Amino acid sequence: MKLTLSALIIFTINAAYANVQNAIFAQPITEQVTLLRSIDSSTNIGLIKTSQGVVLIDPMPGDEQLSRLRDTIQSLTYQKIPIRYVLNTHAHSDHTGGNAFFVRHGAVVNKPNNDIVLYKVRSHSSDDFVYYVSQSNVLFVGDVFDTSWHPTFYVGGVKGFTKAIDTILHIGNEQTIIVPGHGRIADKAQLREFQKNTLAWIGRVEALHAAGASTSKIATDPQILSLIEKFNNDKQKHFLPEKAFHRFIKRTVSVINNDKKY
Ligand SMILES: [Zn+2]
């Protein structure tokens, strides 16, 4: 396997994942950007120093976790600097559940920031926002990309998904670090692989469905089994429970049928 420089950097950052404090993991990505994650939640939270103040992306729900998150943030390099701005990649509660907590502590939600470029796409939800921290060359892309689960292109369908990933691929350069909504940080090469595998998955489900195969039949197809394994980035032994696997096939079929209507 050829390791590109950015892949090597990402590997090093992921391997250096440490600094457990009050069950909050803090992973510095650059001097300006830190990735935070609570032990009770898989949501990737971004902490960014900007010229207008500290910005937090996607705080997860749970007051107790949020207090710990706040303590961790204050004990990091930011000291007692308050969180003034909260941004969300989309409206789902695992990404917005902490908004109210930070608003109570003086933050404003989804206010434009001079140091963060905003792109709007439509794939995982009807309003997916991608945030580019240009000074650090770091992108926060929410659940348009997930490195810990199967893809979830349910709102945008094939078109929305393709357009969303193409938009992200055009931002920054080959060294851009991509923070997915959940899972390990990645690079452009990994995102291209994700796009390719997702489209291959949809194509195979479509072919089997058109040939009259049921969900259970699709679930035993060797190509389908090898494609789903491509999303198992952490090589987990029990990656997708059967129920979730069948649901993913069914939802893919609905997306295909829905796409045909337009
Ligand atoms: Zn999510």
GROMACS .gro file of C-alpha atoms and ligand atoms in nm:
model
  263
    1MET     CA    1   0.000   0.000   0.000
    2LYS     CA    2   0.137   0.341  -0.096
    3LEU     CA    3   0.090   0.595   0.180
    4THR     CA    4   0.050   0.951   0.062
    5LEU     CA    5   0.180   1.226   0.288
    6SER     CA    6  -0.171   1.333   0.389
    7ALA     CA    7  -0.266   0.969   0.459
    8LEU     CA    8   0.043   0.940   0.675
    9ILE     CA    9  -0.043   1.255   0.866
   10ILE     CA   10  -0.399   1.134   0.919
   11PHE     CA   11  -0.272   0.794   1.031
   12THR     CA   12  -0.040   0.962   1.281
   13ILE     CA   13  -0.317   1.187   1.411
   14ASN     CA   14  -0.555   0.892   1.453
   15ALA     CA   15  -0.286   0.686   1.622
   16ALA     CA   16  -0.210   0.974   1.858
   17TYR     CA   17  -0.574   0.985   1.963
   18ALA     CA   18  -0.545   1.028   2.338
   19ASN     CA   19  -0.594   1.294   2.598
   20VAL     CA   20  -0.890   1.139   2.775
   21GLN     CA   21  -1.033   1.398   3.005
   22ASN     CA   22  -1.366   1.358   3.177
   23ALA     CA   23  -1.451   1.098   2.912
   24ILE     CA   24  -1.407   1.353   2.635
   25PHE     CA   25  -1.150   1.271   2.370
   26ALA     CA   26  -0.961   1.565   2.228
   27GLN     CA   27  -0.765   1.515   1.909
   28PRO     CA   28  -0.570   1.817   1.781
   29ILE     CA   29  -0.590   1.830   1.400
   30THR     CA   30  -0.405   2.159   1.351
   31GLU     CA   31  -0.304   2.441   1.585
   32GLN     CA   32  -0.642   2.601   1.508
   33VAL     CA   33  -0.873   2.297   1.493
   34THR     CA   34  -0.939   2.026   1.753
   35LEU     CA   35  -1.168   1.728   1.716
   36LEU     CA   36  -1.369   1.638   2.026
   37ARG     CA   37  -1.583   1.336   2.096
   38SER     CA   38  -1.769   1.222   2.405
   39ILE     CA   39  -1.726   0.862   2.515
   40ASP     CA   40  -2.108   0.825   2.516
   41SER     CA   41  -2.161   0.958   2.165
   42SER     CA   42  -2.004   0.897   1.826
   43THR     CA   43  -2.065   1.248   1.692
   44ASN     CA   44  -1.752   1.432   1.577
   45ILE     CA   45  -1.742   1.779   1.731
   46GLY     CA   46  -1.517   2.051   1.594
   47LEU     CA   47  -1.351   2.320   1.803
   48ILE     CA   48  -1.210   2.605   1.595
   49LYS     CA   49  -1.024   2.920   1.691
   50THR     CA   50  -1.128   3.202   1.458
   51SER     CA   51  -1.063   3.576   1.446
   52GLN     CA   52  -1.422   3.624   1.568
   53GLY     CA   53  -1.397   3.384   1.860
   54VAL     CA   54  -1.421   3.013   1.935
   55VAL     CA   55  -1.659   2.811   1.718
   56LEU     CA   56  -1.805   2.472   1.805
   57ILE     CA   57  -1.943   2.244   1.533
   58ASP     CA   58  -2.216   1.985   1.607
   59PRO     CA   59  -2.247   1.959   1.988
   60MET     CA   60  -2.420   1.632   2.075
   61PRO     CA   61  -2.715   1.614   2.324
   62GLY     CA   62  -2.695   1.537   2.698
   63ASP     CA   63  -2.645   1.806   2.962
   64GLU     CA   64  -2.403   1.599   3.169
   65GLN     CA   65  -2.184   1.525   2.868
   66LEU     CA   66  -2.208   1.887   2.759
   67SER     CA   67  -2.085   2.012   3.096
   68ARG     CA   68  -1.789   1.777   3.061
   69LEU     CA   69  -1.738   1.897   2.706
   70ARG     CA   70  -1.740   2.257   2.823
   71ASP     CA   71  -1.491   2.181   3.103
   72THR     CA   72  -1.263   2.004   2.857
   73ILE     CA   73  -1.276   2.295   2.613
   74GLN     CA   74  -1.190   2.541   2.888
   75SER     CA   75  -0.902   2.328   3.014
   76LEU     CA   76  -0.756   2.305   2.664
   77THR     CA   77  -0.553   2.594   2.523
   78TYR     CA   78  -0.860   2.813   2.512
   79GLN     CA   79  -0.869   2.860   2.891
   80LYS     CA   80  -1.176   3.053   2.996
   81ILE     CA   81  -1.269   3.176   2.650
   82PRO     CA   82  -1.644   3.125   2.613
   83ILE     CA   83  -1.796   2.937   2.319
   84ARG     CA   84  -1.958   3.219   2.124
   85TYR     CA   85  -2.063   3.037   1.810
   86VAL     CA   86  -2.222   2.701   1.737
   87LEU     CA   87  -2.254   2.565   1.382
   88ASN     CA   88  -2.447   2.256   1.273
   89THR     CA   89  -2.378   2.036   0.970
   90HIS     CA   90  -2.748   1.939   0.965
   91ALA     CA   91  -3.058   1.942   1.184
   92HIS     CA   92  -3.048   1.587   1.330
   93SER     CA   93  -3.041   1.579   1.709
   94ASP     CA   94  -2.709   1.394   1.742
   95HIS     CA   95  -2.554   1.708   1.585
   96THR     CA   96  -2.775   1.983   1.729
   97GLY     CA   97  -2.877   1.840   2.069
   98GLY     CA   98  -2.619   2.055   2.247
   99ASN     CA   99  -2.720   2.386   2.086
  100ALA     CA  100  -2.955   2.489   2.368
  101PHE     CA  101  -2.689   2.419   2.632
  102PHE     CA  102  -2.439   2.651   2.465
  103VAL     CA  103  -2.707   2.912   2.393
  104ARG     CA  104  -2.781   2.914   2.767
  105HIS     CA  105  -2.410   2.988   2.813
  106GLY     CA  106  -2.414   3.278   2.570
  107ALA     CA  107  -2.358   3.125   2.226
  108VAL     CA  108  -2.536   3.207   1.901
  109VAL     CA  109  -2.627   2.935   1.651
  110ASN     CA  110  -2.543   2.916   1.279
  111LYS     CA  111  -2.412   3.268   1.240
  112PRO     CA  112  -2.173   3.312   0.943
  113ASN     CA  113  -1.804   3.332   1.033
  114ASN     CA  114  -1.537   3.514   0.827
  115ASP     CA  115  -1.284   3.232   0.871
  116ILE     CA  116  -1.517   2.945   0.778
  117VAL     CA  117  -1.651   2.894   0.425
  118LEU     CA  118  -1.997   2.743   0.402
  119TYR     CA  119  -2.127   2.511   0.128
  120LYS     CA  120  -2.481   2.377   0.110
  121VAL     CA  121  -2.549   2.032  -0.030
  122ARG     CA  122  -2.840   1.787  -0.017
  123SER     CA  123  -2.773   1.420   0.046
  124HIS     CA  124  -2.808   1.290   0.403
  125SER     CA  125  -3.071   1.554   0.487
  126SER     CA  126  -3.247   1.831   0.296
  127ASP     CA  127  -3.005   2.092   0.433
  128ASP     CA  128  -2.654   1.955   0.467
  129PHE     CA  129  -2.387   2.214   0.543
  130VAL     CA  130  -2.018   2.167   0.476
  131TYR     CA  131  -1.773   2.393   0.663
  132TYR     CA  132  -1.427   2.467   0.530
  133VAL     CA  133  -1.168   2.609   0.768
  134SER     CA  134  -0.937   2.736   0.494
  135GLN     CA  135  -0.648   2.848   0.715
  136SER     CA  136  -0.615   2.492   0.848
  137ASN     CA  137  -0.730   2.317   0.529
  138VAL     CA  138  -0.985   2.117   0.730
  139LEU     CA  139  -1.339   2.031   0.617
  140PHE     CA  140  -1.634   1.936   0.837
  141VAL     CA  141  -1.881   1.748   0.620
  142GLY     CA  142  -2.137   1.601   0.862
  143ASP     CA  143  -2.318   1.280   0.770
  144VAL     CA  144  -2.276   1.324   0.395
  145PHE     CA  145  -1.966   1.112   0.473
  146ASP     CA  146  -1.938   0.860   0.755
  147THR     CA  147  -1.630   0.646   0.813
  148SER     CA  148  -1.790   0.437   1.088
  149TRP     CA  149  -2.115   0.325   0.922
  150HIS     CA  150  -2.277   0.258   0.584
  151PRO     CA  151  -2.360   0.564   0.369
  152THR     CA  152  -2.691   0.743   0.427
  153PHE     CA  153  -2.783   0.927   0.105
  154TYR     CA  154  -3.155   0.897   0.177
  155VAL     CA  155  -3.274   1.249   0.098
  156GLY     CA  156  -3.061   1.347  -0.202
  157GLY     CA  157  -3.063   1.009  -0.376
  158VAL     CA  158  -2.792   0.921  -0.629
  159LYS     CA  159  -2.791   1.268  -0.781
  160GLY     CA  160  -2.773   1.457  -0.451
  161PHE     CA  161  -2.509   1.222  -0.315
  162THR     CA  162  -2.289   1.248  -0.626
  163LYS     CA  163  -2.321   1.624  -0.632
  164ALA     CA  164  -2.246   1.655  -0.259
  165ILE     CA  165  -1.931   1.443  -0.277
  166ASP     CA  166  -1.816   1.620  -0.596
  167THR     CA  167  -1.864   1.955  -0.420
  168ILE     CA  168  -1.650   1.840  -0.127
  169LEU     CA  169  -1.383   1.696  -0.358
  170HIS     CA  170  -1.349   2.036  -0.526
  171ILE     CA  171  -1.281   2.221  -0.199
  172GLY     CA  172  -0.921   2.268  -0.086
  173ASN     CA  173  -0.660   2.033  -0.231
  174GLU     CA  174  -0.530   1.677  -0.203
  175GLN     CA  175  -0.395   1.751   0.149
  176THR     CA  176  -0.732   1.867   0.283
  177ILE     CA  177  -0.829   1.683   0.602
  178ILE     CA  178  -1.193   1.571   0.604
  179VAL     CA  179  -1.385   1.531   0.930
  180PRO     CA  180  -1.691   1.308   0.875
  181GLY     CA  181  -2.002   1.329   1.095
  182HIS     CA  182  -1.894   1.008   1.268
  183GLY     CA  183  -1.578   0.799   1.257
  184ARG     CA  184  -1.212   0.863   1.184
  185ILE     CA  185  -1.088   1.165   0.994
  186ALA     CA  186  -1.002   1.100   0.631
  187ASP     CA  187  -0.853   1.247   0.314
  188LYS     CA  188  -0.966   1.304  -0.044
  189ALA     CA  189  -0.852   0.959  -0.161
  190GLN     CA  190  -1.069   0.795   0.105
  191LEU     CA  191  -1.365   1.013   0.011
  192ARG     CA  192  -1.327   0.915  -0.356
  193GLU     CA  193  -1.325   0.549  -0.250
  194PHE     CA  194  -1.639   0.608  -0.042
  195GLN     CA  195  -1.812   0.765  -0.344
  196LYS     CA  196  -1.707   0.480  -0.572
  197ASN     CA  197  -1.817   0.211  -0.324
  198THR     CA  198  -2.148   0.383  -0.255
  199LEU     CA  199  -2.235   0.407  -0.624
  200ALA     CA  200  -2.128   0.043  -0.674
  201TRP     CA  201  -2.354  -0.056  -0.382
  202ILE     CA  202  -2.652   0.130  -0.529
  203GLY     CA  203  -2.586  -0.020  -0.874
  204ARG     CA  204  -2.573  -0.375  -0.740
  205VAL     CA  205  -2.886  -0.335  -0.526
  206GLU     CA  206  -3.064  -0.189  -0.830
  207ALA     CA  207  -2.963  -0.481  -1.055
  208LEU     CA  208  -3.070  -0.744  -0.801
  209HIS     CA  209  -3.395  -0.564  -0.725
  210ALA     CA  210  -3.475  -0.531  -1.098
  211ALA     CA  211  -3.417  -0.907  -1.132
  212GLY     CA  212  -3.684  -0.961  -0.866
  213ALA     CA  213  -3.461  -1.043  -0.566
  214SER     CA  214  -3.611  -0.992  -0.217
  215THR     CA  215  -3.428  -0.804   0.062
  216SER     CA  216  -3.315  -1.133   0.222
  217LYS     CA  217  -3.195  -1.260  -0.116
  218ILE     CA  218  -3.004  -0.935  -0.183
  219ALA     CA  219  -2.846  -0.967   0.164
  220THR     CA  220  -2.681  -1.299   0.070
  221ASP     CA  221  -2.538  -1.184  -0.264
  222PRO     CA  222  -2.156  -1.220  -0.258
  223GLN     CA  223  -2.099  -0.884  -0.431
  224ILE     CA  224  -2.331  -0.711  -0.183
  225LEU     CA  225  -2.146  -0.873   0.107
  226SER     CA  226  -1.810  -0.761  -0.027
  227LEU     CA  227  -1.941  -0.408  -0.094
  228ILE     CA  228  -2.084  -0.361   0.256
  229GLU     CA  229  -1.750  -0.472   0.400
  230LYS     CA  230  -1.582  -0.178   0.222
  231PHE     CA  231  -1.760   0.059   0.464
  232ASN     CA  232  -1.620  -0.132   0.763
  233ASN     CA  233  -1.316   0.093   0.799
  234ASP     CA  234  -1.230  -0.020   1.150
  235LYS     CA  235  -1.259  -0.387   1.047
  236GLN     CA  236  -1.512  -0.451   1.323
  237LYS     CA  237  -1.610  -0.814   1.371
  238HIS     CA  238  -1.977  -0.729   1.399
  239PHE     CA  239  -2.003  -0.421   1.180
  240LEU     CA  240  -2.372  -0.414   1.085
  241PRO     CA  241  -2.640  -0.601   1.278
  242GLU     CA  242  -2.870  -0.797   1.042
  243LYS     CA  243  -3.160  -0.563   1.109
  244ALA     CA  244  -2.956  -0.256   1.011
  245PHE     CA  245  -2.818  -0.436   0.704
  246HIS     CA  246  -3.169  -0.528   0.580
  247ARG     CA  247  -3.294  -0.178   0.654
  248PHE     CA  248  -3.007  -0.031   0.451
  249ILE     CA  249  -3.099  -0.253   0.153
  250LYS     CA  250  -3.468  -0.153   0.183
  251ARG     CA  251  -3.386   0.214   0.208
  252THR     CA  252  -3.152   0.189  -0.092
  253VAL     CA  253  -3.439   0.032  -0.292
  254SER     CA  254  -3.669   0.321  -0.189
  255VAL     CA  255  -3.405   0.574  -0.298
  256ILE     CA  256  -3.374   0.396  -0.637
  257ASN     CA  257  -3.755   0.391  -0.682
  258ASN     CA  258  -3.780   0.752  -0.573
  259ASP     CA  259  -3.502   0.860  -0.812
  260LYS     CA  260  -3.695   0.700  -1.101
  261LYS     CA  261  -3.988   0.935  -1.041
  262TYR     CA  262  -3.783   1.238  -1.136
  263ZN      ZN  263  -2.515   1.189   1.277
   0.00000   0.00000   0.00000
